[in-house]
Every structure is written in structure tokens, then in C-alpha cells.
């Protein structure tokens, strides 16, 4: 037989797209349209419904950037349409191939009921099926004219303060139409079979069987009367649609989904509306399709609907009770997991799961994080301690270099906890359930021979409207179809239960799930990151001192601020969303974030001061409060032993001959700072050429090198500006060594400061203050930058005389090791890494650390010198200047603090990291204030001290083993204790072996490496 495949396939494409699809809407009459422009920000629906509408018509422009236009459409169903399915087509001017990144609408009835969303692939509203004829139609559309910002070009449209006022869209269609159900069904048949056919091998007889059936169907269609001949055409396809799948066919669990970024190319306020539109869409679809299941993560988004759209929330609640609308995820938002602090990550689970339990009585089991930019190795333990069982991600499929070896596996965290994990082989969290994607899922699945099933989240995300009736039609046809995976719609927990039962001995992946992409997110939008870190630290202080005051201040004179602390926590958690904290949102988002963090700082500072004032009591004595978990000059909130090196030799400064002897032709010299523990030499360039550990007799700075060397690189990645740094940025580097001014302040014996000023680039300046304090074994560096560069990367380099094969980086509740070499592509891909408060390198017997107050990005490289020694260079990533999606990223003034700690072991790095992030506070009062709790082992770090969420007055202490070894410690309470139990993150009793007997307010603890333990201390009377 002659090969005519291409002819038939081309015929299918043309006839389907040009004739059959348009015939789904066979008759139409125009609707009468009015419009009203909402002034400024969006208004409540009642105001929009009651507004005065001006006449308008299709073809007219509407919508400046970030505006809201209300449309009223009215009409009457023609009498001759009786018995037909009738819909309103409300096309706001959509670009069909860009769902989620343009204008959107929410349709209301005249009584204010939200009906469904309008989106590029979902522009209809059902009016009647069947129609009686003569029905009056009155609908209202709240239309958002969000600008299209997805083309990765610098634009000022990303903030309403700088966006233009020109209209962006043109009304395309506002009609009543007859919906031809049988024609629509024919479209679904042909689309499913056509996409399946193209995925089958040319040698497969099934492909040719479908081809001939399609040809017969096309022959059966009368192009002049498609509605009248659609049923006849469908009959030609019945046999090939009835042929069952192979017994061994891959099984796809299809879960309705609409991944909605809580902010990204739109502000937070627009996400509130996106969620309402999508939820309305999904409820509407559930009414017509009881088999449909939709999973929605992010408790914050459901809380928004409850607050802003209670009538939509009521519908959602009903569908949750029916089991169709499924809350998943267990976190407040789908947060970043690289940079979020340990306690904040615990609170993501606490407040997320608590919301689902309180509102719906649902204990979510799966952690749902498809789109975050890599996953911390601390996550498995947190998943387990939250009461969750499973983990799902998709983003690892974006890795540039190495293909991840598993799709279903056990993920092992830094403490040894394992969580059953799935990574959908469909490689998208916005599947359309088409034949191409289903075939890809089956081919791509890496567990063949051991497992047979995978999950596919389907639906248009980010305001695209979620799942569609077309997707459900595909799922129905692919349920049991020869040549395709078996596709069944089901809940995520049903999938995980089956996958776990089928593959209990899945392989193990130990350590972080590092995304080999988006490494620039560790640095972009420095003020957002700084606001997050400082807020986390202030929340620690606020809870600690508020709890101490609530327990200690007599006569119930101090009240613990439960509501305020929960509200502030939720604000901080929201801003940890994976496009806010990583710095990959538009300018509007980060402008608002800066303002929000300023308010949070003001509120928390007031809470801290109120609690400390209540504790200090009346008087004029200076009382120093220390919120760090290690002893210091003030109250030892987490321990009772003196800190190493407190007090000590006063700091001295003396001139010293240090190369180079001239700067810009001027003769000059260097300076030596010493305090009996550390001797630091700073040359005429203001660079650290020596940091000598006197106690160990060991130099930290590599021979011939200089530390605290600021370096700039060109930074223009191949695509994702705010997200990425590509490795080729290292090909060009400029060392900032020119000095504008160098001065020494040696006003007293407690500290010596060397101030260095530089200017560079396009008007940028930097002023650094290097401080050595009495008794300290760290060199503090305070860096103030007026940043005027664009597409430039600023680093601070510390070449250390250490032979280190790996670096240790603080992560949540512990640290991770990463190789300093590039033996394999996996190691080479980690050319930029994330660390929290510290990063440390060491060789047996000696190491050094860098600690910081708000920096996350780092890189570590190694070189062998001519003398045979190894230089391990640790660099902090201080600032970037990408231009998309915020063209003014990081422009302006920044203050960044970090410190070099020569001789630092892991424990020293932990202590110094807390020191720089938790400054002492001084309050005047009447007398000393004793710590509320203490731990007698420095390896055990108190992470949080608070009152219990149930408001019963119990004290909750969260602590962890910080060094990667076993620890036995005693937790001592500074108040009468009736009992102690170990709890999960939601403060529910759990069977644990970490908490031992309680005697005289002392609790015995036994911790394995990096174990997190939450202890609930019930207070005794007295």
C-alpha cells in the first residue's frame, strides 16, 4: 500500500482546526456591552456591580496596565434556540497560547454570585442546556488588565507606579452562541487520536489503524453541515477508541491542579483575585463533572479566599467536604527551601497544616512543592515531624547538566530521615493531558520494571484558569486506550498509597535536591533577603522574651501577644514564597516587600522592648539581653557556661610594613591589629593580607593572597536574568583594589576599626569597616555599598590557606557538605551554593569560617600553589543587578555584615553565626533576669522558645544537634515544671525517645546527629 500518512495527517490538522473546531459554536448573536473603569486599585464586587456603566462594543480598547475594568453584558436567548445548549462567549482579547500571563476575568451574576473565571483557554459561560428560548442574560465581568511581562526583557510595566496608562487589550467577542455538543465531542475524539497517533512508532500497526479510522471519519464529515454529520463521523472512530490498553501500560494518576505563584509577574493583591477566579472555575467544573478531582496547595491562598471572597470559599468548602477539592501541601505557601531559616520552615508546616485542620479537619499527607528552586537536605525530617508522609516536586527536571536518576525514590535528609518522594516524569506541573505529554511520561519514567505508575498534575496555572473540560475529555478517552498509558483521575494520596505499596524498596537519594539552574536566586534582591533574615531573627527574640515575661512577670502583668506573633509570622512566611524571597518577582512585589519588612521590624522591636522592659522592672541599672543560643555578655538564653574568649587582651594597632607600599603613587604602609587571640594585617589597599590565629600558631590567608577582596564580574545569563548566574561569568573579573580613603579608629581598648572607602564602575561606592574586638577571634566586616551597576555581580573573596576537599554550609537545623573539587559533572554544576549564617572549610585540626547577617550565595574553589599548598577560596555573593523582571534590581544603598573566623570548627561557626545575627540589647531596669531555659551541651542549639499554640500556657522549646554527632544534654527550665513531652511541629504529643525523665526542672535529652526535638514543658503551680 502506498504511504499516504503525511497527507492524511495534514488533512486532519487543517479540517480540524479550520472547520470542525469553529463549528462547535454554530450560531451567535451579539450581547449588549457596558463598561466601568474602577479607579485605582480593585474594588469590592458589590461596588463594581452597582457602578454606572457606559456603552461600549467589541473592537474597542480597554485596560491600562494593572487596571480593572468592569463589563456588563446583557441579551436574550433567541426563541428558535430552544432545546439547544447555549453559552456566552466573553473574549476579552485573549492570546490563546499564553494562559496565565495576560488579562483575566471573573464572571458574576447580577446577585453577586461568582460563576467562573475567564481565561485564554476558557472564555465561555454556560447559559442554558437545554435552553427554553427567550431567557434574559445579565452577566458582569471583573476584568484585570495585567500586562504581559513574560518575554524576559527589561520593562517598567512591572510596577503600577512606573507603568504606562495606554490601553493594552481590545474586546474581541461578546456573544451568545449555540454550543454544538456532538461537534465538541468529535473534536475531542480527533484530538486525542491524532496526538496519540503521532506518538506511536511508524512501524506500529496501531498507528496505521488510527490513521485509517481518522480518514474514514473525515470522509464522513460534510464540511457544509458539520453539526448534522458529527455523529456519523464519530461512529467511524468508535472501534479504535474502544480498543483497550496493553496490560503492562504505564499508569498515570491525573490530578487537577493550577499552580498559582503567590507573587511573580503580578503583585500579591492580584494573586488574591487569580485564586478566586481559578477556584470559581474549578467548582464550576466539578458541578458538571463529579469525577473531577482538583488539588490546591498553599494555605495562604485558601485563607485569602476566606477573607476576601467568602461566597467563593463557601463553595470551595462544600467541594472539599465532597472530596473533589483536595487541599495538599501542608505549608503556608510553596516556599523557597534554600534560604528559609530552620524555625521559619517549621512554621510553614505549623501554620499550613493547622489551617487545613482547623478549617476542614484534614490532615494533609503530601508536601507539594513542584516549583521551588531546589530542596534543602533538612526537608525529610521536617516532613516527618509535620505529620506528613510523602513529598512531590517537579522542578528538578529543569536541571541544566545532570538528569536526575529517579522518579520515585526515598529521599534521605541530613539526620537520616527518609520520605517517600515522587518526581513526575511528565516533566510539567501544568499538563494538558495530551497524547504527547502522556507518551513522554511513559517513555521518560525511570522506574520501569519495578514501578508502573506516575502522577501528572494537569491544568493551566498562574491565572490560566486550572483544568478545562477538554482535559477531562482527554482523560476519559485515555482511561483505557490502546497505545496510551492508562490515565485515571484520582486524589494525590491515592496515587502515593499505590506507588508506595508497589515500590516500597525504591532507591535512596541522600542529601539536598540541588537545582542546576536558578543559582542567582541566592543573591538577587538583597533587601528582600535581608528583610527575611532580620525578621526571622526578630521573631526569635520576640517569642523568647515574650515567653520569658509571660512566665516570669508576677501577677499576670504581662500578656503573651499570641495574635500579633501569629499574624507577623504569617506575613513573613508569605514573603518566603519561591518567587519573592529568591528575588525573581517584578519591582512592585519587592517594593511592597521592603515596606512590609520595615513594618514587621517596627512591630517586633516594640514587642521585644515591651517584654524586656517588663522583665527588667523599674530601675536604672543596665541589663544586657542576649537572644543567641550561646552565652555572651548578656542573659544566656540558651546556655549557662561562659563563652570562650570573653574579655581578654585589649586590642592594639600598630603600623607595619605590608606590601604594597604605595597606592596611586603615594607612599603608605599597613596596619597590624592584635588582641591576644588574633593578629590581623591590613595593607595599603585596605585588604587583609594576614589573619593569624595566635592560639593555634596558624595563618588563615593563603601566601601572597589578600582576603576581603571585592570583585566584580559581568553578569548576563543566557535567559533567566534574576534567576540565573551562568558559570561563564567567571571568565572576566575585576579586583577592586583602588582606595579613596583609609583611616584607623583606635579610640579605646575594646575595638579597633579600619575604614576603607572605594569607588568603582558607573558611580558605585563602597565603604568597609573592619573591626577587631577585644577577646574576639573574628574580624568583623561592615560593608556599605551605594550600588549603581547593572548586569554586574559583586563578590567578596577570602583565599584561605586550608586544604579542604569539602565545605560545610549551614542549612536548616544543621549543615551540608559539598565538594570543593569538580571531579564529576554533579560537583561541577554546584559552582554557586547556598549557605545560611555560615560557611566553613577545614583540614584535620584547623579550619576557618565566614559568617554573615543576610548573605546566602557563596562559591568555593580550590587551587594548588607553586609551594605545593592548597588555597581554598571562599567567596560571598553580595549583590547582583539583573534587569528582568525588575529593571532597577538592587539599585541604591545596602549594608551587609559578615566576618572572618580563623581557627573556627563547626561549633565555632554555629556560635559566631548566631552572634552576628542576634545582637545584644540593653534595657534599664532593676536587676538581673535569669534565662527561661538552658542547655548544658554547646552542640545542642535552642532554636525557639515560645508559648504553646493552644494558648494553655505551656512552654515549647525547639532544639537540635548542630554538629553532626550524637549528643546527650540536659534541658534546664528556669520555672517549675510539671512534665515534659516530645511533640511534632504542630505541638502534638508523639512517641519519641529523645526526651527522658524530668527531675527538678531538668529534662534529659538524647539526640542523634542533626535531630530536631520539640519539647513541651507543662508549668507546675507555684
PDB file of N, CA, C and O in Angstrom, residues 376-407:
ATOM      1  N   UNK A 376      16.159  21.708  50.278  1.00  0.00           N
ATOM      2  CA  UNK A 376      17.109  21.524  51.354  1.00  0.00           C
ATOM      3  C   UNK A 376      17.152  20.085  51.850  1.00  0.00           C
ATOM      4  O   UNK A 376      16.110  19.411  51.933  1.00  0.00           O
ATOM      5  N   UNK A 377      18.340  19.654  52.239  1.00  0.00           N
ATOM      6  CA  UNK A 377      18.502  18.306  52.783  1.00  0.00           C
ATOM      7  C   UNK A 377      17.902  18.177  54.176  1.00  0.00           C
ATOM      8  O   UNK A 377      17.832  17.074  54.720  1.00  0.00           O
ATOM      9  N   UNK A 378      17.469  19.281  54.769  1.00  0.00           N
ATOM     10  CA  UNK A 378      16.771  19.214  56.054  1.00  0.00           C
ATOM     11  C   UNK A 378      15.305  18.848  55.884  1.00  0.00           C
ATOM     12  O   UNK A 378      14.618  18.539  56.866  1.00  0.00           O
ATOM     13  N   UNK A 379      14.800  18.878  54.656  1.00  0.00           N
ATOM     14  CA  UNK A 379      13.367  18.728  54.421  1.00  0.00           C
ATOM     15  C   UNK A 379      12.795  17.380  54.878  1.00  0.00           C
ATOM     16  O   UNK A 379      11.712  17.359  55.484  1.00  0.00           O
ATOM     17  N   UNK A 380      13.423  16.236  54.608  1.00  0.00           N
ATOM     18  CA  UNK A 380      12.772  14.983  55.006  1.00  0.00           C
ATOM     19  C   UNK A 380      12.408  14.924  56.489  1.00  0.00           C
ATOM     20  O   UNK A 380      11.307  14.475  56.838  1.00  0.00           O
ATOM     21  N   UNK A 381      13.292  15.393  57.356  1.00  0.00           N
ATOM     22  CA  UNK A 381      12.972  15.368  58.785  1.00  0.00           C
ATOM     23  C   UNK A 381      11.796  16.288  59.099  1.00  0.00           C
ATOM     24  O   UNK A 381      10.916  15.951  59.891  1.00  0.00           O
ATOM     25  N   UNK A 382      11.769  17.460  58.467  1.00  0.00           N
ATOM     26  CA  UNK A 382      10.673  18.394  58.700  1.00  0.00           C
ATOM     27  C   UNK A 382       9.347  17.820  58.191  1.00  0.00           C
ATOM     28  O   UNK A 382       8.301  18.007  58.816  1.00  0.00           O
ATOM     29  N   UNK A 383       9.401  17.131  57.056  1.00  0.00           N
ATOM     30  CA  UNK A 383       8.194  16.490  56.526  1.00  0.00           C
ATOM     31  C   UNK A 383       7.643  15.501  57.543  1.00  0.00           C
ATOM     32  O   UNK A 383       6.444  15.505  57.871  1.00  0.00           O
ATOM     33  N   UNK A 384       8.512  14.655  58.071  1.00  0.00           N
ATOM     34  CA  UNK A 384       8.075  13.642  59.026  1.00  0.00           C
ATOM     35  C   UNK A 384       7.553  14.275  60.309  1.00  0.00           C
ATOM     36  O   UNK A 384       6.509  13.871  60.838  1.00  0.00           O
ATOM     37  N   UNK A 385       8.279  15.284  60.819  1.00  0.00           N
ATOM     38  CA  UNK A 385       7.867  15.908  62.071  1.00  0.00           C
ATOM     39  C   UNK A 385       6.585  16.720  61.921  1.00  0.00           C
ATOM     40  O   UNK A 385       5.939  17.049  62.922  1.00  0.00           O
ATOM     41  N   UNK A 386       6.208  17.052  60.684  1.00  0.00           N
ATOM     42  CA  UNK A 386       4.945  17.763  60.475  1.00  0.00           C
ATOM     43  C   UNK A 386       3.764  16.811  60.436  1.00  0.00           C
ATOM     44  O   UNK A 386       2.616  17.255  60.341  1.00  0.00           O
ATOM     45  N   UNK A 387       4.037  15.519  60.482  1.00  0.00           N
ATOM     46  CA  UNK A 387       2.965  14.542  60.364  1.00  0.00           C
ATOM     47  C   UNK A 387       2.641  14.186  58.936  1.00  0.00           C
ATOM     48  O   UNK A 387       1.631  13.543  58.654  1.00  0.00           O
ATOM     49  N   UNK A 388       3.503  14.608  58.004  1.00  0.00           N
ATOM     50  CA  UNK A 388       3.308  14.279  56.596  1.00  0.00           C
ATOM     51  C   UNK A 388       4.079  13.019  56.234  1.00  0.00           C
ATOM     52  O   UNK A 388       4.945  12.566  56.976  1.00  0.00           O
ATOM     53  N   UNK A 389       3.760  12.471  55.069  1.00  0.00           N
ATOM     54  CA  UNK A 389       4.279  11.160  54.693  1.00  0.00           C
ATOM     55  C   UNK A 389       5.019  11.174  53.368  1.00  0.00           C
ATOM     56  O   UNK A 389       5.954  10.395  53.177  1.00  0.00           O
ATOM     57  N   UNK A 390       4.611  12.050  52.450  1.00  0.00           N
ATOM     58  CA  UNK A 390       5.125  12.000  51.084  1.00  0.00           C
ATOM     59  C   UNK A 390       5.610  13.370  50.638  1.00  0.00           C
ATOM     60  O   UNK A 390       5.213  14.405  51.190  1.00  0.00           O
ATOM     61  N   UNK A 391       6.429  13.363  49.602  1.00  0.00           N
ATOM     62  CA  UNK A 391       6.963  14.605  49.051  1.00  0.00           C
ATOM     63  C   UNK A 391       6.862  14.554  47.531  1.00  0.00           C
ATOM     64  O   UNK A 391       7.145  13.520  46.915  1.00  0.00           O
ATOM     65  N   UNK A 392       6.464  15.690  46.929  1.00  0.00           N
ATOM     66  CA  UNK A 392       6.382  15.777  45.469  1.00  0.00           C
ATOM     67  C   UNK A 392       7.087  17.035  44.991  1.00  0.00           C
ATOM     68  O   UNK A 392       6.925  18.117  45.561  1.00  0.00           O
ATOM     69  N   UNK A 393       7.894  16.880  43.955  1.00  0.00           N
ATOM     70  CA  UNK A 393       8.497  18.022  43.278  1.00  0.00           C
ATOM     71  C   UNK A 393       8.547  17.760  41.780  1.00  0.00           C
ATOM     72  O   UNK A 393       8.505  16.614  41.339  1.00  0.00           O
ATOM     73  N   UNK A 394       8.639  18.826  41.013  1.00  0.00           N
ATOM     74  CA  UNK A 394       8.774  18.732  39.562  1.00  0.00           C
ATOM     75  C   UNK A 394      10.009  19.457  39.056  1.00  0.00           C
ATOM     76  O   UNK A 394      10.575  19.116  38.025  1.00  0.00           O
ATOM     77  N   UNK A 395      10.461  20.468  39.803  1.00  0.00           N
ATOM     78  CA  UNK A 395      11.420  21.431  39.267  1.00  0.00           C
ATOM     79  C   UNK A 395      12.771  20.813  38.921  1.00  0.00           C
ATOM     80  O   UNK A 395      13.500  21.351  38.079  1.00  0.00           O
ATOM     81  N   UNK A 396      13.121  19.694  39.528  1.00  0.00           N
ATOM     82  CA  UNK A 396      14.429  19.104  39.261  1.00  0.00           C
ATOM     83  C   UNK A 396      14.577  18.728  37.789  1.00  0.00           C
ATOM     84  O   UNK A 396      15.685  18.605  37.274  1.00  0.00           O
ATOM     85  N   UNK A 397      13.469  18.597  37.078  1.00  0.00           N
ATOM     86  CA  UNK A 397      13.560  18.300  35.640  1.00  0.00           C
ATOM     87  C   UNK A 397      14.164  19.472  34.868  1.00  0.00           C
ATOM     88  O   UNK A 397      14.539  19.322  33.703  1.00  0.00           O
ATOM     89  N   UNK A 398      14.263  20.650  35.506  1.00  0.00           N
ATOM     90  CA  UNK A 398      14.834  21.818  34.847  1.00  0.00           C
ATOM     91  C   UNK A 398      16.363  21.842  34.909  1.00  0.00           C
ATOM     92  O   UNK A 398      16.987  22.716  34.302  1.00  0.00           O
ATOM     93  N   UNK A 399      16.978  20.950  35.646  1.00  0.00           N
ATOM     94  CA  UNK A 399      18.438  20.980  35.800  1.00  0.00           C
ATOM     95  C   UNK A 399      19.126  20.988  34.443  1.00  0.00           C
ATOM     96  O   UNK A 399      18.756  20.231  33.538  1.00  0.00           O
ATOM     97  N   UNK A 400      20.165  21.836  34.321  1.00  0.00           N
ATOM     98  CA  UNK A 400      20.825  22.035  33.037  1.00  0.00           C
ATOM     99  C   UNK A 400      21.757  20.890  32.650  1.00  0.00           C
ATOM    100  O   UNK A 400      21.919  20.600  31.471  1.00  0.00           O
ATOM    101  N   UNK A 401      22.398  20.261  33.637  1.00  0.00           N
ATOM    102  CA  UNK A 401      23.533  19.389  33.321  1.00  0.00           C
ATOM    103  C   UNK A 401      23.198  17.921  33.503  1.00  0.00           C
ATOM    104  O   UNK A 401      23.321  17.120  32.567  1.00  0.00           O
ATOM    105  N   UNK A 402      22.788  17.550  34.689  1.00  0.00           N
ATOM    106  CA  UNK A 402      22.630  16.138  35.024  1.00  0.00           C
ATOM    107  C   UNK A 402      21.161  15.753  35.116  1.00  0.00           C
ATOM    108  O   UNK A 402      20.360  16.456  35.739  1.00  0.00           O
ATOM    109  N   UNK A 403      20.839  14.648  34.514  1.00  0.00           N
ATOM    110  CA  UNK A 403      19.476  14.126  34.597  1.00  0.00           C
ATOM    111  C   UNK A 403      19.321  13.368  35.907  1.00  0.00           C
ATOM    112  O   UNK A 403      20.107  12.459  36.205  1.00  0.00           O
ATOM    113  N   UNK A 404      18.308  13.741  36.676  1.00  0.00           N
ATOM    114  CA  UNK A 404      18.096  13.077  37.956  1.00  0.00           C
ATOM    115  C   UNK A 404      17.755  11.607  37.714  1.00  0.00           C
ATOM    116  O   UNK A 404      16.962  11.295  36.814  1.00  0.00           O
ATOM    117  N   UNK A 405      18.335  10.685  38.493  1.00  0.00           N
ATOM    118  CA  UNK A 405      18.229   9.258  38.144  1.00  0.00           C
ATOM    119  C   UNK A 405      16.939   8.570  38.551  1.00  0.00           C
ATOM    120  O   UNK A 405      16.743   7.402  38.214  1.00  0.00           O
ATOM    121  N   UNK A 406      16.058   9.215  39.281  1.00  0.00           N
ATOM    122  CA  UNK A 406      14.859   8.543  39.784  1.00  0.00           C
ATOM    123  C   UNK A 406      13.617   9.381  39.522  1.00  0.00           C
ATOM    124  O   UNK A 406      13.675  10.601  39.422  1.00  0.00           O
ATOM    125  N   UNK A 407      12.469   8.707  39.485  1.00  0.00           N
ATOM    126  CA  UNK A 407      11.184   9.389  39.520  1.00  0.00           C
ATOM    127  C   UNK A 407      10.404   9.044  40.776  1.00  0.00           C
ATOM    128  O   UNK A 407       9.585   9.841  41.238  1.00  0.00           O
TER     129      UNK A 407
END
